[in-house]
CSV table of C-alpha atoms in Angstrom, one decimal:
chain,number,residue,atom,x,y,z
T,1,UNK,CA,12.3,63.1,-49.1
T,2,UNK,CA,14.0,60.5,-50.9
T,3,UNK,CA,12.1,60.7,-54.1
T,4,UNK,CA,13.3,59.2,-57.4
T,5,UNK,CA,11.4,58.8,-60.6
T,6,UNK,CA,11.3,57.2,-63.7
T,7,UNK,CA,10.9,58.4,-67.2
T,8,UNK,CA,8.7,57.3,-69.5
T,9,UNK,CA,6.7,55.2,-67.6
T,10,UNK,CA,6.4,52.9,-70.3
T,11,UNK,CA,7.2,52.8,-73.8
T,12,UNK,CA,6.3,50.5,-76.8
T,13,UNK,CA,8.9,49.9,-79.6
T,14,UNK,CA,9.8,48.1,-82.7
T,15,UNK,CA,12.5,45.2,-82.5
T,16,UNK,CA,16.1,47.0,-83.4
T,17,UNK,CA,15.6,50.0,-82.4
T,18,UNK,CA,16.7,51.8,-79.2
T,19,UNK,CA,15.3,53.2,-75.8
T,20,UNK,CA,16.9,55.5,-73.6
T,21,UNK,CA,14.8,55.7,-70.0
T,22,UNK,CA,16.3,58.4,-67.4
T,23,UNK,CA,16.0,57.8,-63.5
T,24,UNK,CA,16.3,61.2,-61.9
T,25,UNK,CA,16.7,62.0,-58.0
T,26,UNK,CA,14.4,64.9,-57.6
T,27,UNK,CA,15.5,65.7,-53.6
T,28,UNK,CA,18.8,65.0,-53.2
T,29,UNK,CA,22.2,64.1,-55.2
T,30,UNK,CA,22.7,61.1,-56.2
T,31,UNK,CA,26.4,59.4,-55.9
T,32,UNK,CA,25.0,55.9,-57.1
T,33,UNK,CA,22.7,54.5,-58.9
T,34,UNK,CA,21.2,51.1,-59.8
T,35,UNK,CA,19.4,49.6,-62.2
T,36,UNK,CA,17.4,46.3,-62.1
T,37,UNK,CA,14.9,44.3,-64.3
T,38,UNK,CA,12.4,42.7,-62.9
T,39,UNK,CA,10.6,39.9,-65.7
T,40,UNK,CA,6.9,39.0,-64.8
T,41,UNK,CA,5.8,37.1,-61.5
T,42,UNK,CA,10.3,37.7,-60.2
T,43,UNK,CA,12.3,39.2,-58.2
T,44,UNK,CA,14.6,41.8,-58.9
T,45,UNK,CA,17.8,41.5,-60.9
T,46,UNK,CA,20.2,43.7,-60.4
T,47,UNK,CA,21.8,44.8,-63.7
T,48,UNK,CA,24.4,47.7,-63.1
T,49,UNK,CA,25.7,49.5,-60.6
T,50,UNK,CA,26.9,53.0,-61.7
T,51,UNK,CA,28.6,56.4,-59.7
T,52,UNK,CA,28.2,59.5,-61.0
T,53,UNK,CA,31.0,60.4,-63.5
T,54,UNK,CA,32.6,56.7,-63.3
T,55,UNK,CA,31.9,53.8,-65.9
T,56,UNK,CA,29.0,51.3,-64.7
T,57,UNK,CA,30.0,48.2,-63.3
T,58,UNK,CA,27.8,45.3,-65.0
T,59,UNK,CA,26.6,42.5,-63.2
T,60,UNK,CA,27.6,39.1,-64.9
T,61,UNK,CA,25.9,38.0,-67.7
T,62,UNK,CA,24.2,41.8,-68.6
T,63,UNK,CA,25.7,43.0,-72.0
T,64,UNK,CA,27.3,45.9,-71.3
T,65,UNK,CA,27.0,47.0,-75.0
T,66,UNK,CA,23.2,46.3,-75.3
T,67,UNK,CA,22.5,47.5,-72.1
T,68,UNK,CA,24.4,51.6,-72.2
T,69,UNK,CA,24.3,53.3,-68.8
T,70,UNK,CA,25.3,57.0,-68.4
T,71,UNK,CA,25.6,58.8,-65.1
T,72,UNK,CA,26.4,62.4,-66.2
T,73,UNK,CA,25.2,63.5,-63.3
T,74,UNK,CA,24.6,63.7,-59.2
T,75,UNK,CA,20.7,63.3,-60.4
T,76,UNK,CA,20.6,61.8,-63.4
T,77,UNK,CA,21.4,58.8,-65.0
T,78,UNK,CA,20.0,56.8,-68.3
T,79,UNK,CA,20.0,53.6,-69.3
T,80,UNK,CA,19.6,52.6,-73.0
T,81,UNK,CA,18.6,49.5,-74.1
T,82,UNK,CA,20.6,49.0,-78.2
T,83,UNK,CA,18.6,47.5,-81.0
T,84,UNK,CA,16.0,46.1,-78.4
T,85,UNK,CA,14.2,42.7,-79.2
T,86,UNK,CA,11.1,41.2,-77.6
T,87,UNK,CA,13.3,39.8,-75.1
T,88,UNK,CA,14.1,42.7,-73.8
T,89,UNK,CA,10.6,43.2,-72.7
T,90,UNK,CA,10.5,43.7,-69.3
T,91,UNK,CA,9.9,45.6,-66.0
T,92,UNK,CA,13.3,48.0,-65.8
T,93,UNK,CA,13.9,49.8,-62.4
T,94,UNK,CA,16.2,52.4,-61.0
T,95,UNK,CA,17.3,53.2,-57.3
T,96,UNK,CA,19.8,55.4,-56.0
T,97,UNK,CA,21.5,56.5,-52.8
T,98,UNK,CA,23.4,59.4,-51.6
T,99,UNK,CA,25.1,60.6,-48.5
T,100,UNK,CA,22.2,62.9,-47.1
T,101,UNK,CA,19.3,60.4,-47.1
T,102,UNK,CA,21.6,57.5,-46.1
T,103,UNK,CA,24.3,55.7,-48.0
T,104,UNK,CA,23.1,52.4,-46.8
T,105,UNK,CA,20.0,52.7,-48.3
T,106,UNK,CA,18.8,52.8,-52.1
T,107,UNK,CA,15.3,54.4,-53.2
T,108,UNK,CA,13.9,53.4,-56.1
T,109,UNK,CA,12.0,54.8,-59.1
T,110,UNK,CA,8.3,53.8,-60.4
T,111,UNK,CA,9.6,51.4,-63.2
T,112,UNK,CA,9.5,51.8,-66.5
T,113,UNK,CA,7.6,48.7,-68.6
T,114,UNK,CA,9.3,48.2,-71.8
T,115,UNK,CA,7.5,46.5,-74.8
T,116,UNK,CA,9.5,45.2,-77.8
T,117,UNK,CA,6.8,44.1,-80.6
C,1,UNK,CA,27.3,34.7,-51.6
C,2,UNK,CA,24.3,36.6,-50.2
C,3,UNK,CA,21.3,35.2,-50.6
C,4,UNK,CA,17.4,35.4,-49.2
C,5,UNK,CA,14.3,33.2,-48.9
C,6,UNK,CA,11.0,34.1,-48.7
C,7,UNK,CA,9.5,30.9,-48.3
C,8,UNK,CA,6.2,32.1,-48.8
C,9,UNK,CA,4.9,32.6,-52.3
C,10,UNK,CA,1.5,34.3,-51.4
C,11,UNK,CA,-0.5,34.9,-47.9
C,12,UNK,CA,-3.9,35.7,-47.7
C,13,UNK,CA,-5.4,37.1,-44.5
C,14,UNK,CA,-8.5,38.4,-43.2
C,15,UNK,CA,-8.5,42.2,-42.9
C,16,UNK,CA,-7.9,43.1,-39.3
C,17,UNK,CA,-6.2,40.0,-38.9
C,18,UNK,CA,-2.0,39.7,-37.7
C,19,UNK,CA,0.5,39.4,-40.4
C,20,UNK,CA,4.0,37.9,-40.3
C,21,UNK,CA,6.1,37.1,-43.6
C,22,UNK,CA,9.1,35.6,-43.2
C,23,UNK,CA,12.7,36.2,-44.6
C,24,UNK,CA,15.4,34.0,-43.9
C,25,UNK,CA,19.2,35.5,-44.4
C,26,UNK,CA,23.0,33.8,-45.4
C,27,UNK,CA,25.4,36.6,-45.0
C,28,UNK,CA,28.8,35.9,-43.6
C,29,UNK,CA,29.2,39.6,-41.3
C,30,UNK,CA,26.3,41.3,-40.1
C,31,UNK,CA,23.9,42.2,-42.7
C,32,UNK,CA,21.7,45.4,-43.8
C,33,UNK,CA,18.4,44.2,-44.0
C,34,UNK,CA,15.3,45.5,-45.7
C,35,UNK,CA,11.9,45.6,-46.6
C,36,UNK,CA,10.4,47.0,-49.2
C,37,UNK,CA,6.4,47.1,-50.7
C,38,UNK,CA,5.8,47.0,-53.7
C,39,UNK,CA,1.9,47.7,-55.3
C,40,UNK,CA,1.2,46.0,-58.8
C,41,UNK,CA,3.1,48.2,-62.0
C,42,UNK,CA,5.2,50.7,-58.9
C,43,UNK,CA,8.5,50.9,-57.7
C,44,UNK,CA,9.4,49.6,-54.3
C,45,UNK,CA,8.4,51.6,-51.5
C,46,UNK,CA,10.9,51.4,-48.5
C,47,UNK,CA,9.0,49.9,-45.2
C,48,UNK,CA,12.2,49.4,-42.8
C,49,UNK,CA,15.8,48.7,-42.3
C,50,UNK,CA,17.8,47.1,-40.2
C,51,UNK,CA,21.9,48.0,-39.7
C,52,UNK,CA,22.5,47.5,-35.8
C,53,UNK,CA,21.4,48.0,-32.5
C,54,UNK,CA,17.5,47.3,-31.3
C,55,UNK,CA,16.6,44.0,-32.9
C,56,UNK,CA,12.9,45.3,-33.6
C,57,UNK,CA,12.7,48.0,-35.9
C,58,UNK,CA,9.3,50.1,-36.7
C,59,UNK,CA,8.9,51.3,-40.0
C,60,UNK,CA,5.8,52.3,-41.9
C,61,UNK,CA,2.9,52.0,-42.4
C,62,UNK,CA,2.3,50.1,-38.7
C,63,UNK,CA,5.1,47.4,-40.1
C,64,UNK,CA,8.0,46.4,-37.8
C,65,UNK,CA,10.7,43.4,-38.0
C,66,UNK,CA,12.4,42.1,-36.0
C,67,UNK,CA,16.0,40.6,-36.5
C,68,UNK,CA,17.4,37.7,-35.0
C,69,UNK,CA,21.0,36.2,-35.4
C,70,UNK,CA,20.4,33.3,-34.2
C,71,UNK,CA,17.7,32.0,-36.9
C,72,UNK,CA,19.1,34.4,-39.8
C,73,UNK,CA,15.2,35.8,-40.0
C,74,UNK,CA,14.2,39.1,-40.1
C,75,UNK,CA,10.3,38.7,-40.3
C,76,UNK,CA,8.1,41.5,-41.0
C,77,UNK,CA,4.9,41.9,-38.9
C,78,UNK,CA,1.6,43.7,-39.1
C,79,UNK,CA,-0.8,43.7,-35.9
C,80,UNK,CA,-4.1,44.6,-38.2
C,81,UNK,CA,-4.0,44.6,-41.9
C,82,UNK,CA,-6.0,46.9,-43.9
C,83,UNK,CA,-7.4,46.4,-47.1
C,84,UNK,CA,-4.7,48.8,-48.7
C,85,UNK,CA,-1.7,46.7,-47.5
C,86,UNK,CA,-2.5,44.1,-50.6
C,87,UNK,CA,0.6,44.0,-52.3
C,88,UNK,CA,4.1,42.0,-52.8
C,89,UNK,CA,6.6,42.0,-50.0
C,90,UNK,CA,10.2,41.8,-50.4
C,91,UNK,CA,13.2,41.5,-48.4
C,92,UNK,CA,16.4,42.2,-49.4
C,93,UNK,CA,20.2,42.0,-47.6
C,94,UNK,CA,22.8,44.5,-48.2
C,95,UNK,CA,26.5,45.2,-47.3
C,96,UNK,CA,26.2,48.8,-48.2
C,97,UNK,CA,26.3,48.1,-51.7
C,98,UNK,CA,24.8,45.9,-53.4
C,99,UNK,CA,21.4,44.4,-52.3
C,100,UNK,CA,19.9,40.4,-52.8
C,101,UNK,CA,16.5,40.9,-53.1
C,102,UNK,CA,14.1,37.7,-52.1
C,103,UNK,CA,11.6,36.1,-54.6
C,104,UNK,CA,8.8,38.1,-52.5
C,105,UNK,CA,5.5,37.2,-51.1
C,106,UNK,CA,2.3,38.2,-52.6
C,107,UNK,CA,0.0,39.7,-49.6
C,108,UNK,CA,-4.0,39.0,-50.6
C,109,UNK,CA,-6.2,40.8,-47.7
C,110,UNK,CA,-9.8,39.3,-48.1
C,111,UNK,CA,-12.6,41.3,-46.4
């Protein structure tokens, strides 16, 4: 139980264009999710915290108009990265938590590696 | 502000061998505390938590942890690593919301 997961896996793009990854809870609903970037050899960075059918709440210093996250849904939610630049490159994950697997507790997705060229 | 050291960069231990990483805490109330796996390109696997009550909690795998106020650590130990347990470790404190993730530690398991 408690699965989440991540699509794509990765994707490659060209600098300015956009890239909408989804994070889906396959096994239970949803109420939050998270989303985090990891950059090579770190820790996890915690980018936005978003409830289903509520505006995401944006850690300081994450452009909330680069960085557009949608939760549409109790087991859904996309993030898309605007006009992306090699610096975006990164390791992007999602978690999420819900009240029947524990609302303490966040579950995360595979990751999705993101390539700006 | 929350925050969490893993003052261990990598480990490298023989397989069979004990394990212990370390995690050191600064939360103000009592914290949720985590660990999590993670294998090289995956998501983080959950291992254990820790809310209240019994101080050693068993979680996967053969892991368990054991929390203790007194030094703000909430170590994670392995009585006989296998091969397959080569991966980064990371601890994490919560309030049941956000989480603080440490820097991890890189586990190397040599045969």
């Amino acid at each position: 139980g408690a699965v989440v997961s991540q699509h794509p896996s990765r994707v490659i793009c060209k600098s300015g264009t956009s890239v909408k990854i989804e994070c889906r809870s396959l096994d239970f609903q949803a109420t939050t999710m998270f989303w985090y970037r990891q950059f090579p050899k770190k820790s996890l960075m915690l980018m936005a915290t978003s409830n289903e059918g509520s505006k995401a709440t944006y850690e300081q210093g994450v452009e909330k108009d680069k960085f557009l996250i949608n939760h549409a849904s109790l087991t859904l939610s996309t993030l898309t990265v605007t006009s992306a630049h090699p610096e975006d490159s990164s390791f992007y994950i999602c978690s999420a938590r819900g009240p029947l697997v524990g609302q303490d507790t966040q579950y995360f997705g595979p990751g999705t590696r993101l390539t700006v060229l | 502000a929350q925050s969490v050291t893993q003052p261990d960069i990598h480990i490298t231990v023989s397989e069979g061998a004990s394990l212990e990483l370390r995690c050191n805490y600064s939360y103000g109330a009592t914290p949720y505390l985590f660990w999590y796996v993670q294998s090289p390109g995956q998501g983080l696997q959950l291992l254990l938590k820790y809310f209240s009550g019994d101080t050693l909690v068993q979680g996967i795998k053969g892991f368990e942890a054991e929390f203790k106020r007194s030094q703000s650590s909430f170590n994670l130990r392995k009585p006989s690593v296998h091969w397959s347990d080569a991966a980064e470790y990371f601890c994490a404190v919560g309030d049941g919301n956000k989480l603080v993730f440490g820097a991890g530690t890189i586990l190397r398991v040599k045969s």
